[in-house]
Amino acid sequence: MPRWRRNGGRPVRGQDDDRRAAAPAPRLDAADLGAELGARATLVQFSSAFCAPCRATRRVLGEVAGLVPGVAHIEIDAEDQLRLVRALDVLKTPTVLVLDADGRVVRRAVGQPRKADVIAALGEAV
């Protein structure tokens, strides 16, 4: 079911998009990401050079990864990894993927996340 936003009642495609829900969760590994996955979960952040919210997102994800044992934070420059951006349908930065220990995407968010939301999303991965 699409999310709704105050924009005249028109649906806005997002993490609850039916198209994404029907597709199997992609699985990523260290070769795809260029860094080792966390033992329990991985926070993957797609950023771009001139993205102000990306800097704040980096700080929040880094703090959470430092607080929760076995969680890694990997930041990917979207402009340098276009193949991965296209494969994962990343349309905006920052986009954050929460991967479980096997590298499956269990949650996805676009925009600057709150620390509490990131911790809650990790609950699905660990």
PDB file of N, CA and C in Angstrom, residues 11 16 22 29 39 42 51 56 62 66 70 77 81 86 95 97 106 111 113 116 118-120 125-126:
ATOM      1  N   PRO A  11      -0.947   9.545  -3.969  1.00  0.00           N
ATOM      2  CA  PRO A  11      -0.023   8.582  -3.372  1.00  0.00           C
ATOM      3  C   PRO A  11       1.424   8.940  -3.697  1.00  0.00           C
ATOM      4  N   ASP A  16       6.908   1.493   1.273  1.00  0.00           N
ATOM      5  CA  ASP A  16       5.767   0.594   1.328  1.00  0.00           C
ATOM      6  C   ASP A  16       5.180   0.334  -0.054  1.00  0.00           C
ATOM      7  N   ALA A  22       6.483  -6.937  -3.438  1.00  0.00           N
ATOM      8  CA  ALA A  22       6.308  -8.177  -4.176  1.00  0.00           C
ATOM      9  C   ALA A  22       7.643  -8.803  -4.584  1.00  0.00           C
ATOM     10  N   ASP A  29      26.641  -8.684  -0.527  1.00  0.00           N
ATOM     11  CA  ASP A  29      27.783  -9.226   0.203  1.00  0.00           C
ATOM     12  C   ASP A  29      28.917  -8.211   0.195  1.00  0.00           C
ATOM     13  N   ALA A  39      28.522  -8.515  11.866  1.00  0.00           N
ATOM     14  CA  ALA A  39      28.217  -9.876  12.311  1.00  0.00           C
ATOM     15  C   ALA A  39      26.720 -10.074  12.538  1.00  0.00           C
ATOM     16  N   THR A  42      23.947  -4.759   9.156  1.00  0.00           N
ATOM     17  CA  THR A  42      24.730  -3.729   8.478  1.00  0.00           C
ATOM     18  C   THR A  42      23.811  -2.588   8.074  1.00  0.00           C
ATOM     19  N   CYS A  51      25.184  16.576  -0.456  1.00  0.00           N
ATOM     20  CA  CYS A  51      23.949  16.246   0.263  1.00  0.00           C
ATOM     21  C   CYS A  51      24.128  16.586   1.744  1.00  0.00           C
ATOM     22  N   ALA A  56      24.480  14.415   8.335  1.00  0.00           N
ATOM     23  CA  ALA A  56      23.781  14.126   9.589  1.00  0.00           C
ATOM     24  C   ALA A  56      23.439  12.639   9.685  1.00  0.00           C
ATOM     25  N   GLY A  62      26.589   6.141  12.381  1.00  0.00           N
ATOM     26  CA  GLY A  62      27.846   5.836  13.058  1.00  0.00           C
ATOM     27  C   GLY A  62      27.659   5.661  14.555  1.00  0.00           C
ATOM     28  N   GLY A  66      28.103   2.173  16.665  1.00  0.00           N
ATOM     29  CA  GLY A  66      28.983   2.132  17.822  1.00  0.00           C
ATOM     30  C   GLY A  66      28.294   1.630  19.078  1.00  0.00           C
ATOM     31  N   GLY A  70      28.160  -5.761  16.881  1.00  0.00           N
ATOM     32  CA  GLY A  70      27.939  -6.572  15.687  1.00  0.00           C
ATOM     33  C   GLY A  70      27.281  -5.844  14.539  1.00  0.00           C
ATOM     34  N   ASP A  77      29.223   6.097  -1.943  1.00  0.00           N
ATOM     35  CA  ASP A  77      29.018   7.276  -2.780  1.00  0.00           C
ATOM     36  C   ASP A  77      28.174   6.846  -3.978  1.00  0.00           C
ATOM     37  N   GLN A  81      29.016   4.428  -7.545  1.00  0.00           N
ATOM     38  CA  GLN A  81      28.489   3.059  -7.582  1.00  0.00           C
ATOM     39  C   GLN A  81      27.143   3.009  -8.313  1.00  0.00           C
ATOM     40  N   ARG A  86      21.433   1.557  -9.332  1.00  0.00           N
ATOM     41  CA  ARG A  86      20.360   1.133 -10.245  1.00  0.00           C
ATOM     42  C   ARG A  86      19.772  -0.206  -9.827  1.00  0.00           C
ATOM     43  N   THR A  95      19.793   7.420   1.201  1.00  0.00           N
ATOM     44  CA  THR A  95      18.962   6.221   1.281  1.00  0.00           C
ATOM     45  C   THR A  95      19.706   5.250   2.182  1.00  0.00           C
ATOM     46  N   LEU A  97      19.765   1.368   3.847  1.00  0.00           N
ATOM     47  CA  LEU A  97      19.292  -0.013   3.830  1.00  0.00           C
ATOM     48  C   LEU A  97      19.768  -0.685   5.107  1.00  0.00           C
ATOM     49  N   VAL A 106      16.302  -5.855   4.884  1.00  0.00           N
ATOM     50  CA  VAL A 106      15.091  -6.054   5.678  1.00  0.00           C
ATOM     51  C   VAL A 106      14.321  -4.752   5.884  1.00  0.00           C
ATOM     52  N   GLY A 111      15.879   9.622   3.201  1.00  0.00           N
ATOM     53  CA  GLY A 111      15.907  10.842   4.006  1.00  0.00           C
ATOM     54  C   GLY A 111      16.677  10.619   5.289  1.00  0.00           C
ATOM     55  N   PRO A 113      17.297   9.782   8.871  1.00  0.00           N
ATOM     56  CA  PRO A 113      16.565   9.015   9.885  1.00  0.00           C
ATOM     57  C   PRO A 113      16.825   9.547  11.291  1.00  0.00           C
ATOM     58  N   ALA A 116      16.267   6.834  17.006  1.00  0.00           N
ATOM     59  CA  ALA A 116      15.311   5.854  17.531  1.00  0.00           C
ATOM     60  C   ALA A 116      14.746   4.976  16.419  1.00  0.00           C
ATOM     61  N   VAL A 118      16.264   4.175  13.600  1.00  0.00           N
ATOM     62  CA  VAL A 118      17.313   3.260  13.142  1.00  0.00           C
ATOM     63  C   VAL A 118      17.430   2.081  14.108  1.00  0.00           C
ATOM     64  N   ILE A 119      17.395   2.377  15.395  1.00  0.00           N
ATOM     65  CA  ILE A 119      17.480   1.302  16.401  1.00  0.00           C
ATOM     66  C   ILE A 119      16.284   0.362  16.277  1.00  0.00           C
ATOM     67  N   ALA A 120      15.108   0.913  16.055  1.00  0.00           N
ATOM     68  CA  ALA A 120      13.915   0.081  15.886  1.00  0.00           C
ATOM     69  C   ALA A 120      14.024  -0.785  14.635  1.00  0.00           C
ATOM     70  N   ALA A 125      16.394  -6.880  11.954  1.00  0.00           N
ATOM     71  CA  ALA A 125      17.556  -7.516  11.343  1.00  0.00           C
ATOM     72  C   ALA A 125      18.293  -8.451  12.294  1.00  0.00           C
ATOM     73  N   VAL A 126      18.229  -8.172  13.584  1.00  0.00           N
ATOM     74  CA  VAL A 126      19.002  -8.987  14.530  1.00  0.00           C
ATOM     75  C   VAL A 126      18.127  -9.963  15.291  1.00  0.00           C
TER      76      VAL A 126
END
